[in-house]
Short mmCIF file of C-alpha atoms in Angstrom, two decimals:
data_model
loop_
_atom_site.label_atom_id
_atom_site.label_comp_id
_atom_site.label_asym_id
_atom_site.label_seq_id
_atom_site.Cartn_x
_atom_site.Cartn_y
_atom_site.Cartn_z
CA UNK A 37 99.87 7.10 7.13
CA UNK A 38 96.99 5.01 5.43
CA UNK A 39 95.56 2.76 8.52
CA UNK A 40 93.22 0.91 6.07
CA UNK A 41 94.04 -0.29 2.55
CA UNK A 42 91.69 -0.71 0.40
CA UNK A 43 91.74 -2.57 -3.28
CA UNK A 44 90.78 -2.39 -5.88
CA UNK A 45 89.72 1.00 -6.85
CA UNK A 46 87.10 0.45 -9.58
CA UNK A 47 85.61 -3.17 -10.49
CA UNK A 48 83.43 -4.31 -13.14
CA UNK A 49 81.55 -7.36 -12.79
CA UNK A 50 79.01 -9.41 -14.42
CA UNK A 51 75.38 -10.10 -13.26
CA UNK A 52 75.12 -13.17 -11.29
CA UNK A 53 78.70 -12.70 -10.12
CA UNK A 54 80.95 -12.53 -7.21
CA UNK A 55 82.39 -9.17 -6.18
CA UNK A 56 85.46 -9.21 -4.32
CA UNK A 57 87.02 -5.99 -2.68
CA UNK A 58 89.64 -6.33 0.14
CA UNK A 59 91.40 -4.32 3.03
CA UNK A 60 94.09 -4.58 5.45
CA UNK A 61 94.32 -2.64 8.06
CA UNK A 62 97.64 -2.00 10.02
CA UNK A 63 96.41 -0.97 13.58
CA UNK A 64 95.71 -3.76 15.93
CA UNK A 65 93.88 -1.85 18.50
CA UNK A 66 91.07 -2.14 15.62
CA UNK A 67 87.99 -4.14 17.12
CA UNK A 68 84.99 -3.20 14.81
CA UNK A 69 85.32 -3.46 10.87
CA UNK A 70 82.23 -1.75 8.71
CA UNK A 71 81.79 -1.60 5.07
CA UNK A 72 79.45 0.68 4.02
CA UNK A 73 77.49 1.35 0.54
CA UNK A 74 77.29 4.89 -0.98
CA UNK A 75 75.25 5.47 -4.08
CA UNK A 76 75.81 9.01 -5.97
CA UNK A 77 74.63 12.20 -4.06
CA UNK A 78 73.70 10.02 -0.72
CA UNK A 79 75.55 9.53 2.32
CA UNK A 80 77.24 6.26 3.03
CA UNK A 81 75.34 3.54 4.79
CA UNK A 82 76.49 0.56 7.15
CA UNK A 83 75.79 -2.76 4.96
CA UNK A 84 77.69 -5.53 7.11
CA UNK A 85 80.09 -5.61 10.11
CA UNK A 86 82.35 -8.19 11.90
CA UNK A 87 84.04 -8.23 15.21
CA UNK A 88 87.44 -10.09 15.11
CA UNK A 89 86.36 -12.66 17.76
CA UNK A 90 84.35 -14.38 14.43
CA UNK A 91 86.09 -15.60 10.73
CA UNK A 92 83.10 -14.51 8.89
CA UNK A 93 79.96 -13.02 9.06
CA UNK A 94 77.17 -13.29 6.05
CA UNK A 95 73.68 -11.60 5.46
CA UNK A 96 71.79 -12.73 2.58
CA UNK A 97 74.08 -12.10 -0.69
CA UNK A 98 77.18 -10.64 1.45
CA UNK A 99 79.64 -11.88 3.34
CA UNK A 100 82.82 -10.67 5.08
CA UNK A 101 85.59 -13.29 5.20
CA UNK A 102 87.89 -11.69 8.47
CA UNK A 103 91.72 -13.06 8.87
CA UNK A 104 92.83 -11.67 12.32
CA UNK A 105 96.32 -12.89 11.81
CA UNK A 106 96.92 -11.26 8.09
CA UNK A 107 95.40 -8.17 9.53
CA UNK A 108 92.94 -8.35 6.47
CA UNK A 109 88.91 -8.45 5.53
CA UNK A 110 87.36 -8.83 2.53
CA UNK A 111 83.73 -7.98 1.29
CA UNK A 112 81.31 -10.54 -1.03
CA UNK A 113 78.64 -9.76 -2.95
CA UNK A 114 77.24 -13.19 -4.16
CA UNK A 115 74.97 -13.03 -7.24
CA UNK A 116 75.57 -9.76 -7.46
CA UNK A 117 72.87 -7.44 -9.27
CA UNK A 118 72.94 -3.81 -11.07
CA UNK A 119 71.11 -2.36 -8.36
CA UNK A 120 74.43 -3.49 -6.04
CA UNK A 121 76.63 -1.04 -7.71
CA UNK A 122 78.02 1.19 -5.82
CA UNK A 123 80.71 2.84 -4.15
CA UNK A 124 81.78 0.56 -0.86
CA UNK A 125 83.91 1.61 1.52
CA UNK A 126 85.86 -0.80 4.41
CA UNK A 127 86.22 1.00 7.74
CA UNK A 128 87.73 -0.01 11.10
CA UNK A 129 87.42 1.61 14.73
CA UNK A 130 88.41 0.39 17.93
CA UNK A 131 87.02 1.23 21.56
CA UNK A 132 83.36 0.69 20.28
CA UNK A 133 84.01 3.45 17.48
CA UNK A 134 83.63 6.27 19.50
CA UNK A 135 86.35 8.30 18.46
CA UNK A 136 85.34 7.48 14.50
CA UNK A 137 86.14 5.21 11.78
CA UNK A 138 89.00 5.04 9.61
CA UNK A 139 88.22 4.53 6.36
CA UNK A 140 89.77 2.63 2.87
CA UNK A 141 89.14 4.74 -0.22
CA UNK A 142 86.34 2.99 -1.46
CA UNK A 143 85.83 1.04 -4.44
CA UNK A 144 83.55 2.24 -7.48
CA UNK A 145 81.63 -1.66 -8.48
CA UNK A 146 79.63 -1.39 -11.40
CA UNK A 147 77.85 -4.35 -12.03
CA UNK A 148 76.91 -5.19 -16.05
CA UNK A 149 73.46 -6.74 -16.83
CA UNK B 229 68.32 8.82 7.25
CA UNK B 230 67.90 8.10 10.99
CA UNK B 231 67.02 12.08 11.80
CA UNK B 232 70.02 13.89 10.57
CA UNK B 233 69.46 17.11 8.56
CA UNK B 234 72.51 18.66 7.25
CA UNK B 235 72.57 22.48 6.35
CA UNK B 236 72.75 24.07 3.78
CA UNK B 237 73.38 20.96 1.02
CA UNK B 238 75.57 23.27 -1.66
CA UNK B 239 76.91 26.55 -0.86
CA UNK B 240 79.70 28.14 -3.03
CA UNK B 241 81.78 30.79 -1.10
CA UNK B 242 85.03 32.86 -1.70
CA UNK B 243 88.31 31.96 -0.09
CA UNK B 244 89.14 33.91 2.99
CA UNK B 245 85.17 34.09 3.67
CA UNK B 246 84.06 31.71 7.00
CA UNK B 247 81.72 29.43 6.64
CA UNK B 248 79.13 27.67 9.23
CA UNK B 249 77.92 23.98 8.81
CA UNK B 250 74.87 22.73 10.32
CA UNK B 251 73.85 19.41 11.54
CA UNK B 252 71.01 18.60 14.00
CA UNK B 253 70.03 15.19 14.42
CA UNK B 254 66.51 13.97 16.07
CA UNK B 255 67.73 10.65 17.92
CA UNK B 256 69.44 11.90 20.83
CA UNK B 257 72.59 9.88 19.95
CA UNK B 258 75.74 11.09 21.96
CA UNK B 259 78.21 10.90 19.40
CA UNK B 260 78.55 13.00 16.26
CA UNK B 261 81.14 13.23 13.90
CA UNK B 262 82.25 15.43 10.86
CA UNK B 263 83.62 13.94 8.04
CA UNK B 264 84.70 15.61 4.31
CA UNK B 265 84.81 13.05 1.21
CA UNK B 266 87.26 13.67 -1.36
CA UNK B 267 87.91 11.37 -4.47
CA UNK B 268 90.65 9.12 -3.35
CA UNK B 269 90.54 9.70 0.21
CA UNK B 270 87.91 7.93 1.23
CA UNK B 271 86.18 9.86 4.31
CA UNK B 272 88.59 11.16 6.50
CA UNK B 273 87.52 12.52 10.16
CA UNK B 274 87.92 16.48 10.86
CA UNK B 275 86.04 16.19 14.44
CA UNK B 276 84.01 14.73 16.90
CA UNK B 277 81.78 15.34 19.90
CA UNK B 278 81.23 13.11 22.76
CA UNK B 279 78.69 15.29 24.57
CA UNK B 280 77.36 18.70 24.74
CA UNK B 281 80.74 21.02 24.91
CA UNK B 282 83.07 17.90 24.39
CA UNK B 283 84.62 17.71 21.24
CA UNK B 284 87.92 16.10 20.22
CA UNK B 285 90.34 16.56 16.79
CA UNK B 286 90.05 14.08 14.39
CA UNK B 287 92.63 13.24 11.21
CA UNK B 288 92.21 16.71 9.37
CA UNK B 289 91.29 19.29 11.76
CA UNK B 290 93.42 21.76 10.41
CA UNK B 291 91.14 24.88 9.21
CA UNK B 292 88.46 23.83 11.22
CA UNK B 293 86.39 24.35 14.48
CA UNK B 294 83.25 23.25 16.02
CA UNK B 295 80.58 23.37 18.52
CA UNK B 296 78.23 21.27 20.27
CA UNK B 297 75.83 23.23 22.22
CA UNK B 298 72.93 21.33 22.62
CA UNK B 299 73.18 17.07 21.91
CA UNK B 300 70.82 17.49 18.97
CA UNK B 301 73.24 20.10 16.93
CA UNK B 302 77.01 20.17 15.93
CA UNK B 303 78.20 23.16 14.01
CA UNK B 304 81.76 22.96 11.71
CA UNK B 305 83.31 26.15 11.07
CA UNK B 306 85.67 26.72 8.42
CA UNK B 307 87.26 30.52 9.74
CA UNK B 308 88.90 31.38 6.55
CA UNK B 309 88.11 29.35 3.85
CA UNK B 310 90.23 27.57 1.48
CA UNK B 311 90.18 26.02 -1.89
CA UNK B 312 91.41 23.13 -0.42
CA UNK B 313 89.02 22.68 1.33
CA UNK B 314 86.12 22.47 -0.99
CA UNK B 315 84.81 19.00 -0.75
CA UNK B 316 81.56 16.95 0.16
CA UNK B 317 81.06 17.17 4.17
CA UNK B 318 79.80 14.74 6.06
CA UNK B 319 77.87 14.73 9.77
CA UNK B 320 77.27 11.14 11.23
CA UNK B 321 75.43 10.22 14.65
CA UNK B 322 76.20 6.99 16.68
CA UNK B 323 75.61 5.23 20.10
CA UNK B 324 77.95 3.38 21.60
CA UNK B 325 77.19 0.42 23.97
CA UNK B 326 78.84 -1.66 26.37
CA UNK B 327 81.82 -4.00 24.50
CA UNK B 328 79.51 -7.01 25.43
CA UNK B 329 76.65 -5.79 22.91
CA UNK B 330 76.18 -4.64 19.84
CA UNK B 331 78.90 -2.24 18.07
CA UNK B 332 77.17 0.98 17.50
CA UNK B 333 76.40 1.93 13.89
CA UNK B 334 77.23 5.18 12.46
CA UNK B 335 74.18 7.01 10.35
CA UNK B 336 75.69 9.41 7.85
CA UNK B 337 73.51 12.50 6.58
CA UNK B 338 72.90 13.25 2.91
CA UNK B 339 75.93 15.37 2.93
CA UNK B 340 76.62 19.49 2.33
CA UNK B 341 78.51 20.15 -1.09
CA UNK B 342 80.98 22.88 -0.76
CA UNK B 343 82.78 24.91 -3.03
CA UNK B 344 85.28 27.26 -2.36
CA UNK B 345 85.98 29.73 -5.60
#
């Protein structure tokens, strides 16, 4: 059973773009949602996280857009840039995340100059 | 990478052969976690440890053990290894705090790259 959905599995975007990858997540004891950015050969790092008591949440060119009720979250990368491609990956936990994360299956963004 | 050394970073071994993973982390975090990346999976959780000699199963424990020790290392042990089970492992480190403040953040390592022939 797949706790967090995550889509789409590849994107291509243009510079100056918006990238757009989603989740949805099935398990409603979930109270912490990640995403994380992975480049090749490194391990994945926390870029941005939201807390279902808040809609969204943005630092600088990203922003996660949270809808409690749809049991969904998306990621955006405004004016996004080469250097932002990546693999991300959505993640949930609940109980402060001690027992782990659950993650999505990431999504490979390459972003064209 | 917040004081997390993974060991070795590749290792190729033959099936039926154990194998030990190392990480040791400098940040006297409680938690630690072991995670193994395949393509199209995602990161999926084989175990964790809440303190020295507490560990719990996570998603895929099957085929592995572990060990915590002392708080700064957490071994994985694969007894008999498996092709299936060659894959990209991860060990991440967090601290939790009180629901009131800030979610904890889990730091990842750079990863061990393992290969069973």
């Amino acid at each position: 059973q797949q706790q967090v959905k995550q889509s789409p599995q590849s994107l291509i975007v243009q510079k100056g773009g918006i990238s757009i990858i989603n989740c949805a997540y099935e398990n409603t004891a979930f109270d912490y949602f990640p995403w994380y950015q992975q480049f090749p050969g490194k391990g994945p790092a926390l870029l941005i996280a939201i807390r279902p008591d808040v809609s969204e949440k943005k630092e600088g060119r990203f922003t996660i857009s949270f809808n409690k009720s749809a049991k969904q979250f998306s990621l955006h990368i405004m004016d996004s840039q080469p250097g932002d491609s990546a693999t991300y990956f959505c993640a949930a936990s609940k109980g402060g995340g001690a027992d782990g994360l659950t993650f999505g299956k990431g999504t490979h963004l390459i972003i064209q100059p | 990478d917040a004081g997390i050394t993974q060991s070795p970073r590749h290792k190729v071994t033959e099936t039926g052969t154990p194998v030990t993973l190392r990480c040791h982390q400098t940040e006297n975090h409680r938690y630690m976690y072991w995670y193994r990346q395949d393509p199209g999976h995602g990161l999926r959780l084989i175990h964790y440890s809440y303190g020295v000699k507490d560990t719990d199963k996570g998603e895929v424990s099957d085929g592995y053990s572990v060990s915590r020790s002392k708080t700064e290392d957490f071994l994985l042990t694969l007894e008999s290894a498996t092709s299936s089970q060659t894959s990209v492992y991860f060990c991440a480190i967090s601290e939790t705090y009180n629901w009131g403040g800030r979610n904890t953040e889990a730091f990842f390592g750079q990863g061990t790259r393992l290969t069973v022939v």
